[in-house]
PDB file of C-alpha atoms in Angstrom:
ATOM      1  CA  MET P  30     -59.317-130.939 166.248  1.00 53.00           C
ATOM      2  CA  LYS P  31     -62.550-131.975 167.981  1.00 53.00           C
ATOM      3  CA  LYS P  32     -61.095-135.317 168.504  1.00 52.00           C
ATOM      4  CA  ILE P  33     -58.148-133.938 170.314  1.00 52.00           C
ATOM      5  CA  LEU P  34     -60.091-131.803 172.560  1.00 44.00           C
ATOM      6  CA  LEU P  35     -62.375-134.752 173.316  1.00 45.00           C
ATOM      7  CA  PHE P  36     -59.358-136.827 174.331  1.00 46.00           C
ATOM      8  CA  ALA P  37     -57.977-133.909 176.353  1.00 44.00           C
ATOM      9  CA  PHE P  38     -61.159-133.393 178.215  1.00 43.00           C
ATOM     10  CA  ALA P  39     -61.544-137.253 178.904  1.00 43.00           C
ATOM     11  CA  GLY P  40     -57.894-137.352 180.306  1.00 43.00           C
ATOM     12  CA  LEU P  41     -58.640-134.410 182.511  1.00 36.00           C
ATOM     13  CA  LEU P  42     -61.757-135.982 183.824  1.00 38.00           C
ATOM     14  CA  PHE P  43     -60.048-139.258 184.839  1.00 37.00           C
ATOM     15  CA  SER P  44     -56.930-137.462 186.170  1.00 37.00           C
ATOM     16  CA  CYS P  45     -59.233-135.865 188.866  1.00 38.00           C
ATOM     17  CA  ASN P  46     -60.143-139.270 190.032  1.00 39.00           C
ATOM     18  CA  SER P  47     -56.688-140.218 191.334  1.00 37.00           C
ATOM     19  CA  SER P  48     -55.675-143.611 192.646  1.00 36.00           C
ATOM     20  CA  ALA P  49     -54.237-141.854 195.771  1.00 40.00           C
ATOM     21  CA  GLN P  50     -57.788-140.712 196.701  1.00 38.00           C
ATOM     22  CA  LYS P  51     -59.315-144.038 196.053  1.00 35.00           C
ATOM     23  CA  LYS P  52     -56.669-145.940 197.991  1.00 36.00           C
ATOM     24  CA  GLU P  53     -57.013-143.623 200.982  1.00 40.00           C
ATOM     25  CA  THR P  54     -60.805-144.074 201.160  1.00 38.00           C
ATOM     26  CA  GLN P  55     -60.563-147.867 200.617  1.00 36.00           C
ATOM     27  CA  GLU P  56     -57.843-148.756 203.266  1.00 46.00           C
ATOM     28  CA  LYS P  57     -59.530-149.969 206.676  1.00 59.00           C
ATOM     29  CA  GLU P  58     -57.820-148.950 209.776  1.00 68.00           C
ATOM     30  CA  THR P  59     -57.660-151.469 212.678  1.00 84.00           C
ATOM     31  CA  PHE P  60     -59.037-150.488 216.132  1.00 92.00           C
ATOM     32  CA  PRO P  61     -58.652-151.962 219.417  1.00 92.00           C
ATOM     33  CA  ILE P  62     -62.471-152.635 219.623  1.00 95.00           C
ATOM     34  CA  THR P  63     -63.631-154.410 216.532  1.00 93.00           C
ATOM     35  CA  LYS P  64     -67.231-156.005 216.029  1.00 95.00           C
ATOM     36  CA  THR P  65     -69.168-157.342 213.181  1.00 95.00           C
ATOM     37  CA  GLU P  66     -71.679-155.266 211.435  1.00 95.00           C
ATOM     38  CA  ALA P  67     -74.441-157.384 213.155  1.00 97.00           C
ATOM     39  CA  GLU P  68     -72.944-156.862 216.625  1.00 97.00           C
ATOM     40  CA  TRP P  69     -72.895-153.081 216.000  1.00 97.00           C
ATOM     41  CA  LYS P  70     -76.449-152.932 214.789  1.00 97.00           C
ATOM     42  CA  GLU P  71     -77.555-155.009 217.888  1.00 97.00           C
ATOM     43  CA  GLN P  72     -75.737-152.364 220.146  1.00 97.00           C
ATOM     44  CA  LEU P  73     -76.390-149.141 218.768  1.00 98.00           C
ATOM     45  CA  THR P  74     -79.757-147.445 217.832  1.00 97.00           C
ATOM     46  CA  GLU P  75     -80.614-146.901 214.125  1.00 97.00           C
ATOM     47  CA  LYS P  76     -79.347-143.302 214.266  1.00 97.00           C
ATOM     48  CA  GLN P  77     -76.062-144.141 216.023  1.00 98.00           C
ATOM     49  CA  TYR P  78     -75.287-146.995 213.567  1.00 98.00           C
ATOM     50  CA  TYR P  79     -75.830-144.636 210.649  1.00 98.00           C
ATOM     51  CA  VAL P  80     -73.509-142.022 212.053  1.00 98.00           C
ATOM     52  CA  LEU P  81     -70.965-144.239 213.894  1.00 98.00           C
ATOM     53  CA  ARG P  82     -70.517-147.045 211.389  1.00 97.00           C
ATOM     54  CA  LYS P  83     -71.753-145.580 208.045  1.00 96.00           C
ATOM     55  CA  ALA P  84     -70.334-142.184 208.413  1.00 95.00           C
ATOM     56  CA  GLY P  85     -73.665-140.384 208.136  1.00 96.00           C
ATOM     57  CA  THR P  86     -74.506-137.140 209.707  1.00 96.00           C
ATOM     58  CA  GLU P  87     -77.436-136.165 211.914  1.00 97.00           C
ATOM     59  CA  ARG P  88     -79.720-133.150 211.179  1.00 97.00           C
ATOM     60  CA  PRO P  89     -78.283-130.027 212.694  1.00 97.00           C
ATOM     61  CA  PHE P  90     -79.940-128.857 215.868  1.00 97.00           C
ATOM     62  CA  SER P  91     -81.474-132.203 216.486  1.00 97.00           C
ATOM     63  CA  SER P  92     -79.094-133.256 219.309  1.00 97.00           C
ATOM     64  CA  PRO P  93     -79.851-132.510 222.940  1.00 96.00           C
ATOM     65  CA  LEU P  94     -76.148-132.389 223.622  1.00 98.00           C
ATOM     66  CA  ASN P  95     -75.889-129.319 221.275  1.00 97.00           C
ATOM     67  CA  LYS P  96     -77.044-126.833 224.019  1.00 96.00           C
ATOM     68  CA  ASN P  97     -75.768-128.828 226.910  1.00 97.00           C
ATOM     69  CA  TYR P  98     -73.674-126.725 229.447  1.00 94.00           C
ATOM     70  CA  GLU P  99     -73.333-129.149 232.240  1.00 97.00           C
ATOM     71  CA  LYS P 100     -69.740-129.963 233.284  1.00 98.00           C
ATOM     72  CA  GLY P 101     -68.571-133.413 232.453  1.00 98.00           C
ATOM     73  CA  VAL P 102     -66.918-135.516 229.733  1.00 98.00           C
ATOM     74  CA  TYR P 103     -68.342-136.681 226.234  1.00 98.00           C
ATOM     75  CA  HIS P 104     -67.567-140.319 225.601  1.00 98.00           C
ATOM     76  CA  CYS P 105     -68.064-142.480 222.368  1.00 98.00           C
ATOM     77  CA  ALA P 106     -71.512-143.729 222.248  1.00 98.00           C
ATOM     78  CA  ALA P 107     -70.191-146.968 220.924  1.00 98.00           C
ATOM     79  CA  CYS P 108     -67.391-147.936 223.206  1.00 98.00           C
ATOM     80  CA  ASP P 109     -67.399-145.241 226.149  1.00 98.00           C
ATOM     81  CA  THR P 110     -63.966-143.809 225.304  1.00 98.00           C
ATOM     82  CA  PRO P 111     -63.688-140.232 226.785  1.00 98.00           C
ATOM     83  CA  LEU P 112     -63.338-137.973 223.799  1.00 98.00           C
ATOM     84  CA  PHE P 113     -63.975-134.375 224.720  1.00 98.00           C
ATOM     85  CA  LYS P 114     -64.300-132.354 228.024  1.00 98.00           C
ATOM     86  CA  SER P 115     -67.165-129.915 228.501  1.00 98.00           C
ATOM     87  CA  GLU P 116     -64.617-127.029 229.330  1.00 97.00           C
ATOM     88  CA  HIS P 117     -63.646-127.117 225.801  1.00 98.00           C
ATOM     89  CA  LYS P 118     -67.085-127.091 224.261  1.00 98.00           C
ATOM     90  CA  PHE P 119     -68.456-123.868 222.680  1.00 97.00           C
ATOM     91  CA  ASP P 120     -71.632-122.728 220.589  1.00 96.00           C
ATOM     92  CA  SER P 121     -70.504-122.643 217.051  1.00 96.00           C
ATOM     93  CA  GLY P 122     -74.181-121.905 215.967  1.00 96.00           C
ATOM     94  CA  THR P 123     -73.806-124.742 213.306  1.00 96.00           C
ATOM     95  CA  GLY P 124     -76.197-126.868 215.110  1.00 97.00           C
ATOM     96  CA  TRP P 125     -73.727-129.739 216.152  1.00 98.00           C
ATOM     97  CA  PRO P 126     -71.784-129.956 219.609  1.00 98.00           C
ATOM     98  CA  SER P 127     -68.482-128.228 218.792  1.00 98.00           C
ATOM     99  CA  PHE P 128     -65.280-128.370 220.685  1.00 98.00           C
ATOM    100  CA  ASP P 129     -61.918-126.507 220.463  1.00 98.00           C
ATOM    101  CA  ARG P 130     -59.874-129.530 221.283  1.00 97.00           C
ATOM    102  CA  GLU P 131     -59.972-133.191 221.748  1.00 98.00           C
ATOM    103  CA  ILE P 132     -58.642-135.525 224.579  1.00 98.00           C
ATOM    104  CA  GLU P 133     -55.179-136.335 223.156  1.00 96.00           C
ATOM    105  CA  GLY P 134     -54.777-139.845 221.933  1.00 97.00           C
ATOM    106  CA  ASN P 135     -58.551-140.712 221.787  1.00 98.00           C
ATOM    107  CA  ILE P 136     -59.307-139.275 218.344  1.00 97.00           C
ATOM    108  CA  ALA P 137     -58.097-140.658 215.118  1.00 96.00           C
ATOM    109  CA  PHE P 138     -58.091-138.620 212.120  1.00 95.00           C
ATOM    110  CA  SER P 139     -58.404-139.353 208.460  1.00 94.00           C
ATOM    111  CA  THR P 140     -59.141-137.589 205.163  1.00 93.00           C
ATOM    112  CA  ASP P 141     -62.526-137.876 203.298  1.00 88.00           C
ATOM    113  CA  TYR P 142     -63.556-136.776 199.884  1.00 89.00           C
ATOM    114  CA  ASN P 143     -66.883-137.663 200.141  1.00 84.00           C
ATOM    115  CA  ILE P 144     -68.323-134.062 199.039  1.00 86.00           C
ATOM    116  CA  GLY P 145     -65.609-133.517 196.289  1.00 86.00           C
ATOM    117  CA  TYR P 146     -62.889-131.928 198.383  1.00 88.00           C
ATOM    118  CA  ALA P 147     -60.581-133.034 201.181  1.00 90.00           C
ATOM    119  CA  ARG P 148     -62.024-132.724 204.806  1.00 92.00           C
ATOM    120  CA  THR P 149     -60.413-133.949 207.981  1.00 96.00           C
ATOM    121  CA  GLU P 150     -62.647-136.654 209.458  1.00 96.00           C
ATOM    122  CA  GLU P 151     -62.693-137.711 213.123  1.00 97.00           C
ATOM    123  CA  HIS P 152     -63.173-141.268 214.479  1.00 97.00           C
ATOM    124  CA  CYS P 153     -62.931-142.667 217.898  1.00 98.00           C
ATOM    125  CA  ALA P 154     -59.414-144.344 218.169  1.00 98.00           C
ATOM    126  CA  THR P 155     -60.706-147.058 220.216  1.00 98.00           C
ATOM    127  CA  CYS P 156     -63.511-148.429 217.944  1.00 97.00           C
ATOM    128  CA  GLY P 157     -63.128-146.431 214.748  1.00 97.00           C
ATOM    129  CA  GLY P 158     -66.609-144.847 214.977  1.00 97.00           C
ATOM    130  CA  HIS P 159     -67.320-141.804 212.739  1.00 97.00           C
ATOM    131  CA  LEU P 160     -67.657-138.742 214.914  1.00 98.00           C
ATOM    132  CA  GLY P 161     -67.548-135.664 212.668  1.00 97.00           C
ATOM    133  CA  HIS P 162     -65.115-133.359 211.132  1.00 97.00           C
ATOM    134  CA  VAL P 163     -62.535-130.803 212.222  1.00 97.00           C
ATOM    135  CA  PHE P 164     -62.163-127.407 210.616  1.00 96.00           C
ATOM    136  CA  ASN P 165     -59.887-124.385 211.248  1.00 95.00           C
ATOM    137  CA  ASP P 166     -62.724-121.841 211.989  1.00 96.00           C
ATOM    138  CA  GLY P 167     -62.991-122.290 215.692  1.00 96.00           C
ATOM    139  CA  PRO P 168     -62.147-119.734 218.483  1.00 96.00           C
ATOM    140  CA  ARG P 169     -59.039-117.915 217.601  1.00 96.00           C
ATOM    141  CA  GLU P 170     -58.380-117.200 221.408  1.00 96.00           C
ATOM    142  CA  THR P 171     -57.895-120.990 222.057  1.00 96.00           C
ATOM    143  CA  THR P 172     -56.938-123.558 219.379  1.00 97.00           C
ATOM    144  CA  GLY P 173     -58.743-122.081 216.272  1.00 97.00           C
ATOM    145  CA  LYS P 174     -60.214-125.689 215.722  1.00 97.00           C
ATOM    146  CA  ARG P 175     -63.770-126.578 215.549  1.00 97.00           C
ATOM    147  CA  HIS P 176     -64.521-130.237 216.077  1.00 98.00           C
ATOM    148  CA  CYS P 177     -67.994-130.508 214.668  1.00 98.00           C
ATOM    149  CA  ILE P 178     -69.328-133.611 216.112  1.00 98.00           C
ATOM    150  CA  ASN P 179     -72.625-135.529 215.701  1.00 98.00           C
ATOM    151  CA  GLY P 180     -74.344-135.475 219.087  1.00 98.00           C
ATOM    152  CA  VAL P 181     -75.731-139.106 218.572  1.00 98.00           C
ATOM    153  CA  ALA P 182     -72.126-140.285 218.543  1.00 98.00           C
ATOM    154  CA  LEU P 183     -71.693-138.912 221.861  1.00 98.00           C
ATOM    155  CA  LYS P 184     -72.744-140.148 225.326  1.00 98.00           C
ATOM    156  CA  PHE P 185     -72.458-137.399 228.099  1.00 98.00           C
ATOM    157  CA  VAL P 186     -71.030-138.392 231.452  1.00 98.00           C
ATOM    158  CA  PRO P 187     -71.598-135.572 233.884  1.00 97.00           C
ATOM    159  CA  GLU P 188     -68.937-134.567 236.538  1.00 94.00           C
ATOM    160  CA  ASP P 189     -69.399-136.275 239.795  1.00 84.00           C
ATOM    161  CA  THR P 190     -69.816-133.628 242.283  1.00 61.00           C
ATOM    162  CA  SER P 191     -70.088-135.952 245.148  1.00 50.00           C
ATOM    163  CA  GLU P 192     -66.276-136.579 244.970  1.00 53.00           C
ATOM    164  CA  LYS P 193     -65.621-132.743 245.058  1.00 51.00           C
ATOM    165  CA  ASN P 194     -67.725-132.343 248.219  1.00 47.00           C
ATOM    166  CA  ASP P 195     -65.724-135.102 250.125  1.00 46.00           C
TER     167      ASP P 195
END
């Protein structure tokens, strides 16, 4: 009886680590901008490389962009692709810049299981840089989405007010 229970437990253990999960995390997408790891390391700061290329996470409340309320557009820090508009930014209280929507077509989504359950991961659709994750606990009056983004993965481009004054 003990052997049967042991085999059943071992079978359950191995069944939780499915090949579909392994396959999804092992497949590499190709993006319009590709560089070697050495090229990325040369271009990015250590923190940017850790987040954008190694899917790391910056400490909450460490980014000056978290409390940035200027008008403009948030671009990918690696390739300058516009990702989020300031009008869609909100203070989620989480410590990371948060947006209720992305600029359509400029974000790629995948599923990661890094912490034991499925989360929707966000990447720059141009270079594949890891940005953060999207959750369904954003403002209900807009999209209900919270794009929780590492500030170090972003470059803020202020709105050009000189064009509006002409």
